[in-house]
PDB file of C-alpha atoms in Angstrom:
ATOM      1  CA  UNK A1498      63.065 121.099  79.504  1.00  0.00           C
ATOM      2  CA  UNK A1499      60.703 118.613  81.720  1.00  0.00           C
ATOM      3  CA  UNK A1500      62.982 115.712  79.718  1.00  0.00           C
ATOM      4  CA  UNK A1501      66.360 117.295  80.999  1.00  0.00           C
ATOM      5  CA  UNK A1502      65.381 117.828  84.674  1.00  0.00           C
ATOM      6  CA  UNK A1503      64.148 114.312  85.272  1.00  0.00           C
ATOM      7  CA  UNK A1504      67.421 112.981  83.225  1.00  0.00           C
ATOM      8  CA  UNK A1505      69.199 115.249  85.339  1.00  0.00           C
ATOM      9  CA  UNK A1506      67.366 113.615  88.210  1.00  0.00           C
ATOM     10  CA  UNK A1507      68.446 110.198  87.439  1.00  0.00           C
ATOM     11  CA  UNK A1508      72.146 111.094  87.500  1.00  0.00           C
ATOM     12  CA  UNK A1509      72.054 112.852  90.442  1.00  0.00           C
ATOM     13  CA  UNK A1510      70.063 109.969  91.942  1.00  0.00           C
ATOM     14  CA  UNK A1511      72.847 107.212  91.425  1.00  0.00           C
ATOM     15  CA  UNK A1512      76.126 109.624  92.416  1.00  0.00           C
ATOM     16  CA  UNK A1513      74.841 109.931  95.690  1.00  0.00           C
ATOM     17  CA  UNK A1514      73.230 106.543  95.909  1.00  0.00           C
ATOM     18  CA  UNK A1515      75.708 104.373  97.866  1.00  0.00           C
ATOM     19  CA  UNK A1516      75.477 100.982  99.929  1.00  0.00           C
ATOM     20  CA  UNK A1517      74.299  99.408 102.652  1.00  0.00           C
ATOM     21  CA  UNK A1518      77.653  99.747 104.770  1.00  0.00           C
ATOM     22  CA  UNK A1519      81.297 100.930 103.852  1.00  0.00           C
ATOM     23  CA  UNK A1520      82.869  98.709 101.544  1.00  0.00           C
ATOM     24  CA  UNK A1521      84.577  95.686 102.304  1.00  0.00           C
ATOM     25  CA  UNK A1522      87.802  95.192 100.285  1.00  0.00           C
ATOM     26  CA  UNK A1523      87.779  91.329 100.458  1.00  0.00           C
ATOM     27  CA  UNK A1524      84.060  90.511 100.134  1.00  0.00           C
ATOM     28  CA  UNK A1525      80.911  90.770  97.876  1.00  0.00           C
ATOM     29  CA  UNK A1526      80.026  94.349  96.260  1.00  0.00           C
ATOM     30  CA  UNK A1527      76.422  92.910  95.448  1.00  0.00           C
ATOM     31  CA  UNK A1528      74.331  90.521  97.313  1.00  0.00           C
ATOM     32  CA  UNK A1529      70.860  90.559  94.862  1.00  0.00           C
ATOM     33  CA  UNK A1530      67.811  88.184  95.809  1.00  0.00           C
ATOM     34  CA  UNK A1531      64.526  88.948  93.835  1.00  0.00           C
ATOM     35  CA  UNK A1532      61.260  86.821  94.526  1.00  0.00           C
ATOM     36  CA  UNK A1533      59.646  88.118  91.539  1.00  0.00           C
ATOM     37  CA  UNK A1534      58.751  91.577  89.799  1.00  0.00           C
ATOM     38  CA  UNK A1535      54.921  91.874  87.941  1.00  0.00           C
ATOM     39  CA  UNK A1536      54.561  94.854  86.167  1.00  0.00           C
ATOM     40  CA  UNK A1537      50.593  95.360  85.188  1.00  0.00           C
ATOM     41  CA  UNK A1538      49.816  91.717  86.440  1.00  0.00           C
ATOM     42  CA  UNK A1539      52.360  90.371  84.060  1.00  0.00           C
ATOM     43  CA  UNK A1540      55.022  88.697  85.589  1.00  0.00           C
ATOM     44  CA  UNK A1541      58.455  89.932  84.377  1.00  0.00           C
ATOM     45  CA  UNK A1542      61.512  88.910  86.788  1.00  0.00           C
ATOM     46  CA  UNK A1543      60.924  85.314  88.459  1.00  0.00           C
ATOM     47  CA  UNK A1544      63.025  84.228  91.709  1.00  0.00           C
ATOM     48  CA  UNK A1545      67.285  84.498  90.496  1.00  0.00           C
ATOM     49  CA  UNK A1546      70.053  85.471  92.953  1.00  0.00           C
ATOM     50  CA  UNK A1547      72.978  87.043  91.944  1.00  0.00           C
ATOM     51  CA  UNK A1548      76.046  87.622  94.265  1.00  0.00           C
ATOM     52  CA  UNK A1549      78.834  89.763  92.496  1.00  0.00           C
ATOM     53  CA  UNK A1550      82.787  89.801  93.894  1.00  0.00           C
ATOM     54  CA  UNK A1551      84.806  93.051  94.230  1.00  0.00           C
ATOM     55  CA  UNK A1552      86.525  93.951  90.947  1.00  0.00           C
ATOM     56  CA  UNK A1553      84.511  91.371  88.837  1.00  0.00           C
ATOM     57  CA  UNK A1554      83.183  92.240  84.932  1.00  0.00           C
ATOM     58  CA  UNK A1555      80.092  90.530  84.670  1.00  0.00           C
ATOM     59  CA  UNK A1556      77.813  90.720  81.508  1.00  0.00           C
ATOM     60  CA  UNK A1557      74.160  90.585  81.812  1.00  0.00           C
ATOM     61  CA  UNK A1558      72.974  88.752  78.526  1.00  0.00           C
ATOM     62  CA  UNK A1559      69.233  87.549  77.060  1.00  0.00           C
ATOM     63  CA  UNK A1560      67.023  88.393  74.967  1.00  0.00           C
ATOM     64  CA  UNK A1561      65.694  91.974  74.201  1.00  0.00           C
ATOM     65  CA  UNK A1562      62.271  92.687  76.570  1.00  0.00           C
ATOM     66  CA  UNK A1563      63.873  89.637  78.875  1.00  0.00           C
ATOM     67  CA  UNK A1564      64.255  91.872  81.905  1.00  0.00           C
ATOM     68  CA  UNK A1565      68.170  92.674  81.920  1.00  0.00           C
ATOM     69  CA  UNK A1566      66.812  96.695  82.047  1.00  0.00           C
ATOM     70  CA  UNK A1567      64.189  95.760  85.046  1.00  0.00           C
ATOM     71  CA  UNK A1568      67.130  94.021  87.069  1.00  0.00           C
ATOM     72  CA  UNK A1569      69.609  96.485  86.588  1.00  0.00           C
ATOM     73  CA  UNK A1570      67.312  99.214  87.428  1.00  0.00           C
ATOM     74  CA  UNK A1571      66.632  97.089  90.828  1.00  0.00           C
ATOM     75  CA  UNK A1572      70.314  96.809  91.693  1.00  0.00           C
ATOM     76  CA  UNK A1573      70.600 101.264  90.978  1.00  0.00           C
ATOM     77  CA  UNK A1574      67.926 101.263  93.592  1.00  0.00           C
ATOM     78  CA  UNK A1575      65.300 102.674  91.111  1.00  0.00           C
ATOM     79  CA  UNK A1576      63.153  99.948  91.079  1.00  0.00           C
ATOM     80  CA  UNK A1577      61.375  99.375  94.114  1.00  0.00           C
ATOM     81  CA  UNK A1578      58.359  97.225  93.126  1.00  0.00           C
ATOM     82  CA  UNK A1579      60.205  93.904  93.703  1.00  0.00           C
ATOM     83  CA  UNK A1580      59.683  91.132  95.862  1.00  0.00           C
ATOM     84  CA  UNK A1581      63.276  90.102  97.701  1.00  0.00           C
ATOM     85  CA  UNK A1582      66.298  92.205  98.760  1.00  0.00           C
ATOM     86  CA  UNK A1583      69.378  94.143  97.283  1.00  0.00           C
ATOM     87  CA  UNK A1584      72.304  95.072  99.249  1.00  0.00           C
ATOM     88  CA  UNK A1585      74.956  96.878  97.412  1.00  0.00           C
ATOM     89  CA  UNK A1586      78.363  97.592  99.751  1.00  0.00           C
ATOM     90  CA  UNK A1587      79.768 101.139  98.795  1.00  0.00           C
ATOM     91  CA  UNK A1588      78.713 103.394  96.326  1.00  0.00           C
ATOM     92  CA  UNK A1589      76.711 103.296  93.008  1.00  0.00           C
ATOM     93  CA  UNK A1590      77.096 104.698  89.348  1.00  0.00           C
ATOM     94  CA  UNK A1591      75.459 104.358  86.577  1.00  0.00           C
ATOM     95  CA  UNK A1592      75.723 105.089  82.991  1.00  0.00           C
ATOM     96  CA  UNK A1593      72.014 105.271  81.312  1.00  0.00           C
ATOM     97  CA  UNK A1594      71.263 103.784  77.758  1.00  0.00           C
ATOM     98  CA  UNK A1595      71.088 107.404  76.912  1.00  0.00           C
ATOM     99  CA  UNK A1596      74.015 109.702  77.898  1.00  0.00           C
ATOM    100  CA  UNK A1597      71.528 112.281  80.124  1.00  0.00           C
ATOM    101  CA  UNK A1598      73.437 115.157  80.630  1.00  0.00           C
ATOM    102  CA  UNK A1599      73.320 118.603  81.465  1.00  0.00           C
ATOM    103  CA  UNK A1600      72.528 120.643  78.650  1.00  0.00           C
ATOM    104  CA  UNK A1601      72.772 123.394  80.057  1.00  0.00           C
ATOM    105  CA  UNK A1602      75.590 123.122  81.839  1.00  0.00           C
ATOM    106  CA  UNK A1603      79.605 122.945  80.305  1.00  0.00           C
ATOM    107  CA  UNK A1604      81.308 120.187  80.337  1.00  0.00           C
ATOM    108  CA  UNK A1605      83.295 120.658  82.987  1.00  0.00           C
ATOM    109  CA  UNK A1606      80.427 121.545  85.164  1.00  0.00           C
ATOM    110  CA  UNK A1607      78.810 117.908  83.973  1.00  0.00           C
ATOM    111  CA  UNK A1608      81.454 116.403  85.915  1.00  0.00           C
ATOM    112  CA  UNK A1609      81.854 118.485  88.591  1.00  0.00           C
ATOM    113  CA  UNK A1610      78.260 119.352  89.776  1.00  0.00           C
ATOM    114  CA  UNK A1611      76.876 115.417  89.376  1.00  0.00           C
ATOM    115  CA  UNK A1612      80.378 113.843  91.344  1.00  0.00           C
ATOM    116  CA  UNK A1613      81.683 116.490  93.809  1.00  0.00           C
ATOM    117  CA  UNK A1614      84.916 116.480  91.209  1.00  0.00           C
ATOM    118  CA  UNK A1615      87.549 119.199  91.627  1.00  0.00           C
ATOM    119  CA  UNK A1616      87.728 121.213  87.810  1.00  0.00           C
ATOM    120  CA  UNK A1617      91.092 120.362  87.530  1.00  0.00           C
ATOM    121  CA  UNK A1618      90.457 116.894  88.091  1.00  0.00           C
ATOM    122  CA  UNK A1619      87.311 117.140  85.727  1.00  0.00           C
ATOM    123  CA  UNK A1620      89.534 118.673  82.738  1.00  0.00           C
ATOM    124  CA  UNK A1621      91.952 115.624  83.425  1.00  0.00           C
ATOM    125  CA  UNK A1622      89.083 113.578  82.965  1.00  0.00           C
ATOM    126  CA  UNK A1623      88.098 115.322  79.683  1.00  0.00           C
ATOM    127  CA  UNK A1624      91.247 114.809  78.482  1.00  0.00           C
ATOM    128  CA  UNK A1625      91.539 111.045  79.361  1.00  0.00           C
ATOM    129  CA  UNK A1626      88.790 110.338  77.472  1.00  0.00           C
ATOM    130  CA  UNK A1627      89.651 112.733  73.960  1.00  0.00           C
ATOM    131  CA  UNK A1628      87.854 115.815  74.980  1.00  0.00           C
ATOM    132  CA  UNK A1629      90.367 117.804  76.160  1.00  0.00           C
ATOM    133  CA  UNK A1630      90.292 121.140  75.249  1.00  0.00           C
ATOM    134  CA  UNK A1631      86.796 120.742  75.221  1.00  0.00           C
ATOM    135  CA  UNK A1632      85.742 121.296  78.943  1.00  0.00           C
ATOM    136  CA  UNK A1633      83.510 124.584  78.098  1.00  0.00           C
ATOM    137  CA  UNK A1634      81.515 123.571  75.797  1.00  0.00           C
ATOM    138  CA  UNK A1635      77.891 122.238  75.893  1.00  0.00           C
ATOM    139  CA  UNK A1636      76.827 118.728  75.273  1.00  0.00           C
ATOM    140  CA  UNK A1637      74.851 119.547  72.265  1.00  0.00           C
ATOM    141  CA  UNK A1638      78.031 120.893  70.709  1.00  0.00           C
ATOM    142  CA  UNK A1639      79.556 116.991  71.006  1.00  0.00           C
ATOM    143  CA  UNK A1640      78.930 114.028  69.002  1.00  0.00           C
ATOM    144  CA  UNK A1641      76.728 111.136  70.465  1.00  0.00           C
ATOM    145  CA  UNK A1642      80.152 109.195  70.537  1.00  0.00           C
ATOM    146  CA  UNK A1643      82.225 112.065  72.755  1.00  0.00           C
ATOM    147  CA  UNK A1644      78.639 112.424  74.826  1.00  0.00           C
ATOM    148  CA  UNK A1645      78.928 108.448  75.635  1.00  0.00           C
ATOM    149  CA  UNK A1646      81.846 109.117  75.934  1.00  0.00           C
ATOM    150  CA  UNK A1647      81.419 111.845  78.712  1.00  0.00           C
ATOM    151  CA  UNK A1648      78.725 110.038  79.810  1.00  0.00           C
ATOM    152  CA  UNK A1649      80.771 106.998  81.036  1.00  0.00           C
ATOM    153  CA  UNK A1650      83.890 109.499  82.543  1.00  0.00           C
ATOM    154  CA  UNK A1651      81.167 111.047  84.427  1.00  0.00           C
ATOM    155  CA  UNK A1652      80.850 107.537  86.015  1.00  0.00           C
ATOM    156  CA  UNK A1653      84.262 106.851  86.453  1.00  0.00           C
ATOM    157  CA  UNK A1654      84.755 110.290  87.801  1.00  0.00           C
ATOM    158  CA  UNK A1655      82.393 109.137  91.189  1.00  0.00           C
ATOM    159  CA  UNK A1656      84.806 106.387  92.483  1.00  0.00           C
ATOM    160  CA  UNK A1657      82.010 104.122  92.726  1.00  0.00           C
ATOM    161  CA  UNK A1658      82.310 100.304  94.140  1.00  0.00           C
ATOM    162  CA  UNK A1659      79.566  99.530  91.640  1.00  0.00           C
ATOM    163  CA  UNK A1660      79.422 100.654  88.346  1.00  0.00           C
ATOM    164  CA  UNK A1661      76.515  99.663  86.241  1.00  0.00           C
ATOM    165  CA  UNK A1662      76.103 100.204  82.369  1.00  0.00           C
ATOM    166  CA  UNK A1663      72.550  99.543  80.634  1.00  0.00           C
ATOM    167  CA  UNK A1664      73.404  99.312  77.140  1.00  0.00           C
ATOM    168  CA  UNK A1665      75.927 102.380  76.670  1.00  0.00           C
ATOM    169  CA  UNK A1666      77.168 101.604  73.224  1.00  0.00           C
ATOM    170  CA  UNK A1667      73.998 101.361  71.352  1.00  0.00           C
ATOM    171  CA  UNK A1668      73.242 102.938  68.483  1.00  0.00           C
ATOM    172  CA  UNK A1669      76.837 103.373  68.118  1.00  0.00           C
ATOM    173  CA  UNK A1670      78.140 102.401  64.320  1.00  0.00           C
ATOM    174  CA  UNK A1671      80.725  99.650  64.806  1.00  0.00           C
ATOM    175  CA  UNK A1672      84.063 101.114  64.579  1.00  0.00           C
ATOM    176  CA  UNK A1673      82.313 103.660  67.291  1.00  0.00           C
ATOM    177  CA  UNK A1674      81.361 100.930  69.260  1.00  0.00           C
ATOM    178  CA  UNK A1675      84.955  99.043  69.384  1.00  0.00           C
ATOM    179  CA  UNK A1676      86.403 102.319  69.986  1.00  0.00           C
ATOM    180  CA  UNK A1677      84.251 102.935  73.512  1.00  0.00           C
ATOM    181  CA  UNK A1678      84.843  99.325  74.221  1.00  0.00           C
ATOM    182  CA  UNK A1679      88.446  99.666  74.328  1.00  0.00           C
ATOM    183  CA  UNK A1680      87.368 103.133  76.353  1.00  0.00           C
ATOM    184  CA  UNK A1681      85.943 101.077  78.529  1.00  0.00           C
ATOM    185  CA  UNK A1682      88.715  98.477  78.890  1.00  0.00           C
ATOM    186  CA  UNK A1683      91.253 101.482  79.664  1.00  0.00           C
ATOM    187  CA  UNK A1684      89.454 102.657  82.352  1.00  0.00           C
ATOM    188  CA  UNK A1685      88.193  99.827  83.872  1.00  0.00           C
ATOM    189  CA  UNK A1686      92.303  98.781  84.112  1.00  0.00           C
ATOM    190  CA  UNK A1687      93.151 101.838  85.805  1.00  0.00           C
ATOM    191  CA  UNK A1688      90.407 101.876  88.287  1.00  0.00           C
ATOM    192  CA  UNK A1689      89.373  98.185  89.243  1.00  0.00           C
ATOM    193  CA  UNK A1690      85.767  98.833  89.802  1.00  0.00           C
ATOM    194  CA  UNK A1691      83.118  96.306  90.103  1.00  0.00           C
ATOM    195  CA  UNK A1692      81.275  96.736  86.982  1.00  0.00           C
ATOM    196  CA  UNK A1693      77.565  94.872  85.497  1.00  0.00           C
ATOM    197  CA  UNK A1694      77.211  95.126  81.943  1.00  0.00           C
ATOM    198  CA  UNK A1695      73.424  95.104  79.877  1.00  0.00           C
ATOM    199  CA  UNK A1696      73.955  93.957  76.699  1.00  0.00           C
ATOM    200  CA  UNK A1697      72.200  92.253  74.142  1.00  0.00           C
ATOM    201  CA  UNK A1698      75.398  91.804  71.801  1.00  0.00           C
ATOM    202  CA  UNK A1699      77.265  88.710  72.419  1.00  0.00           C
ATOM    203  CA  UNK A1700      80.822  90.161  71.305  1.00  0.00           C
ATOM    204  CA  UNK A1701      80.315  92.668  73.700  1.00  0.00           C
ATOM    205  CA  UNK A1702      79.892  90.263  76.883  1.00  0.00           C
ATOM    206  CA  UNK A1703      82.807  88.486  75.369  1.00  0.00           C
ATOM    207  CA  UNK A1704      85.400  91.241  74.915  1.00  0.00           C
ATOM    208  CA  UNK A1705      84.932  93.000  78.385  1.00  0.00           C
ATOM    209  CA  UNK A1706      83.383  90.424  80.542  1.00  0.00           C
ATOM    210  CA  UNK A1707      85.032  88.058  83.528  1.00  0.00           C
ATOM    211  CA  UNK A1708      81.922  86.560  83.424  1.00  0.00           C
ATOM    212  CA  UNK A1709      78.775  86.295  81.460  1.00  0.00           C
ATOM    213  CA  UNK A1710      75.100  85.308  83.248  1.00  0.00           C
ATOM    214  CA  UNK A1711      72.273  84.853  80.904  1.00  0.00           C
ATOM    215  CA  UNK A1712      68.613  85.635  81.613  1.00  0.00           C
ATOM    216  CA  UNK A1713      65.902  83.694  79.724  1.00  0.00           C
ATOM    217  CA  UNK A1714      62.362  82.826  80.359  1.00  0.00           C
ATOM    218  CA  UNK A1715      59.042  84.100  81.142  1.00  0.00           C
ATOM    219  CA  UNK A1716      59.297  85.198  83.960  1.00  0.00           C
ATOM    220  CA  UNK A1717      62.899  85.605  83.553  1.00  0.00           C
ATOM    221  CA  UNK A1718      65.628  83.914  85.767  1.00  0.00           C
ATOM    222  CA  UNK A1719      69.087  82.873  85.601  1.00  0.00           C
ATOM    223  CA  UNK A1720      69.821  80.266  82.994  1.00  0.00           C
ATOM    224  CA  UNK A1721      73.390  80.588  82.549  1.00  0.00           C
ATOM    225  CA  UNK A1722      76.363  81.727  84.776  1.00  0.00           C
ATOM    226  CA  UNK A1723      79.960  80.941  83.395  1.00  0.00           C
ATOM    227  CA  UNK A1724      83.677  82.342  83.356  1.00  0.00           C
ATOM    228  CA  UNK A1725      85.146  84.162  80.218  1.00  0.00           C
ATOM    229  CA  UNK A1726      88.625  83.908  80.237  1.00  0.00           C
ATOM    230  CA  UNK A1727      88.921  85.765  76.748  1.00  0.00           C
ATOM    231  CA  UNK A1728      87.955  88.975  78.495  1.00  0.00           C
ATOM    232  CA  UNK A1729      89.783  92.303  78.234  1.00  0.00           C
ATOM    233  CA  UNK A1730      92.016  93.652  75.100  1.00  0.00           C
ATOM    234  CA  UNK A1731      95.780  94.522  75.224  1.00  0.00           C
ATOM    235  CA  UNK A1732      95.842  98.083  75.411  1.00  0.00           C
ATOM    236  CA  UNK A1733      98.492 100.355  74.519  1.00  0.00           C
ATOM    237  CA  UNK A1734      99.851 102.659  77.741  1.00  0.00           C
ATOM    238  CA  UNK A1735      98.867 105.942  75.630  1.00  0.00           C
ATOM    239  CA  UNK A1736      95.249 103.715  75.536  1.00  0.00           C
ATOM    240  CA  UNK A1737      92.574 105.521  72.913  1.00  0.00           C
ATOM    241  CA  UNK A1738      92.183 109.430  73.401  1.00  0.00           C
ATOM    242  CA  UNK A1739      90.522 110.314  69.949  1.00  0.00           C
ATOM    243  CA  UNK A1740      87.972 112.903  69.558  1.00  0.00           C
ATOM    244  CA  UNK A1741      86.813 111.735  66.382  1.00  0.00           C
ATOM    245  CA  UNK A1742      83.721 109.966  67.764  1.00  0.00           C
TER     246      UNK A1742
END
């Protein structure tokens, strides 16, 4: 139960973190600095700066143990042991490498509780995403695809300005994993939201990323920073709604 409440924690934590000011529609949604980050004496994030543009993709790329995890966590506001400064305009979401729900609570009430949701907007939601039908039941009743797959509504369902994903298709099987991606892609479309990406799996940065920035090095910085035209899939308008996964 200890497990639950702190994952419960976190999710609460980043639907009502939000920005530094209300958003502006024509400028920057991120404005990142960090000096450094040492964790245990070791040295893990070096100096990078990172300035991200309202409605922009970007994938956060490098090697596993690089820091990706460590800098997103900085940008959620749940790292604090940095040297520099963060300023996020508007609100935050995040969806965790793991899905951390509720397990106690229905999914409806996953929605609902974390964002401030209406129900009826919440089964709507559900059903976007294949799980309609579905809105009493409990997450251990789901598959860990329709949980990631609740998991990133959930997101969705804040409104955020900022929406930041650590990982959320991993230890997904392939045809799993292109299935969330076009997910993704569907909802991303229909809501425009500023979104950072941790992965560690090139096609992934390809397919749904504007643009890519690689961290490399010991401590870590910013070795790479390009434009991927190649981003995005054509999606049908009915979009993917299966409840296979």
């Amino acid at each position: 139960m200890g497990h639950s409440f702190k994952a419960a924690a976190k999710v609460l934590h980043m639907v009502s973190n939000s920005g530094t000011k209300e958003p502006d529609p024509l400028g920057s949604v991120l404005d990142l600095h960090v000096a450094s980050l040492v964790f245990g004496g070791v040295p893990v994030l070096g100096e990078l700066s990172l300035t991200v543009k309202r409605c922009e993709t970007l994938a956060l790329v490098g090697p596993s143990g690089v820091g990706k995890t460590s800098l997103l966590r900085i940008i959620a506001g749940l790292e604090n042991g940095y040297r520099g400064r963060c300023k996020v305009s508007g609100l935050v979401a995040m969806v965790f490498q793991e899905p951390t729900l509720l397990p106690w609570r229905s999914l409806r009430d996953n929605i609902c509780i974390t964002t401030g949701t209406a129900p009826i907007d919440a089964d709507q939601a559900l059903a976007d995403v294949g799980l309609a039908g579905r809105e009493n039941d409990f997450p251990s009743q789901l598959s860990l695809g329709q949980q990631r797959r609740l998991s990133l509504v959930r997101a969705f369902a804040v409104k955020p300005d900022l929406l930041l994903m650590d990982e959320p298709f991993v230890s997904l099987d392939p045809e799993l994993v292109e299935e969330m991606m076009a997910l993704f892609a569907k909802l991303r479309a229909a809501h425009q939201v500023t979104t950072i990406l941790v992965t560690h799996v090139e096609d992934e940065a390809k397919k749904l990323a504007s643009r890519i920035v690689t961290l490399g090095g010991s401590p870590a910085k910013v070795t790479g920073d390009v434009q991927n035209k190649g981003a995005y899939f054509q999606l049908s308008a009915s979009g993917v709604t299966s409840s296979k996964s």
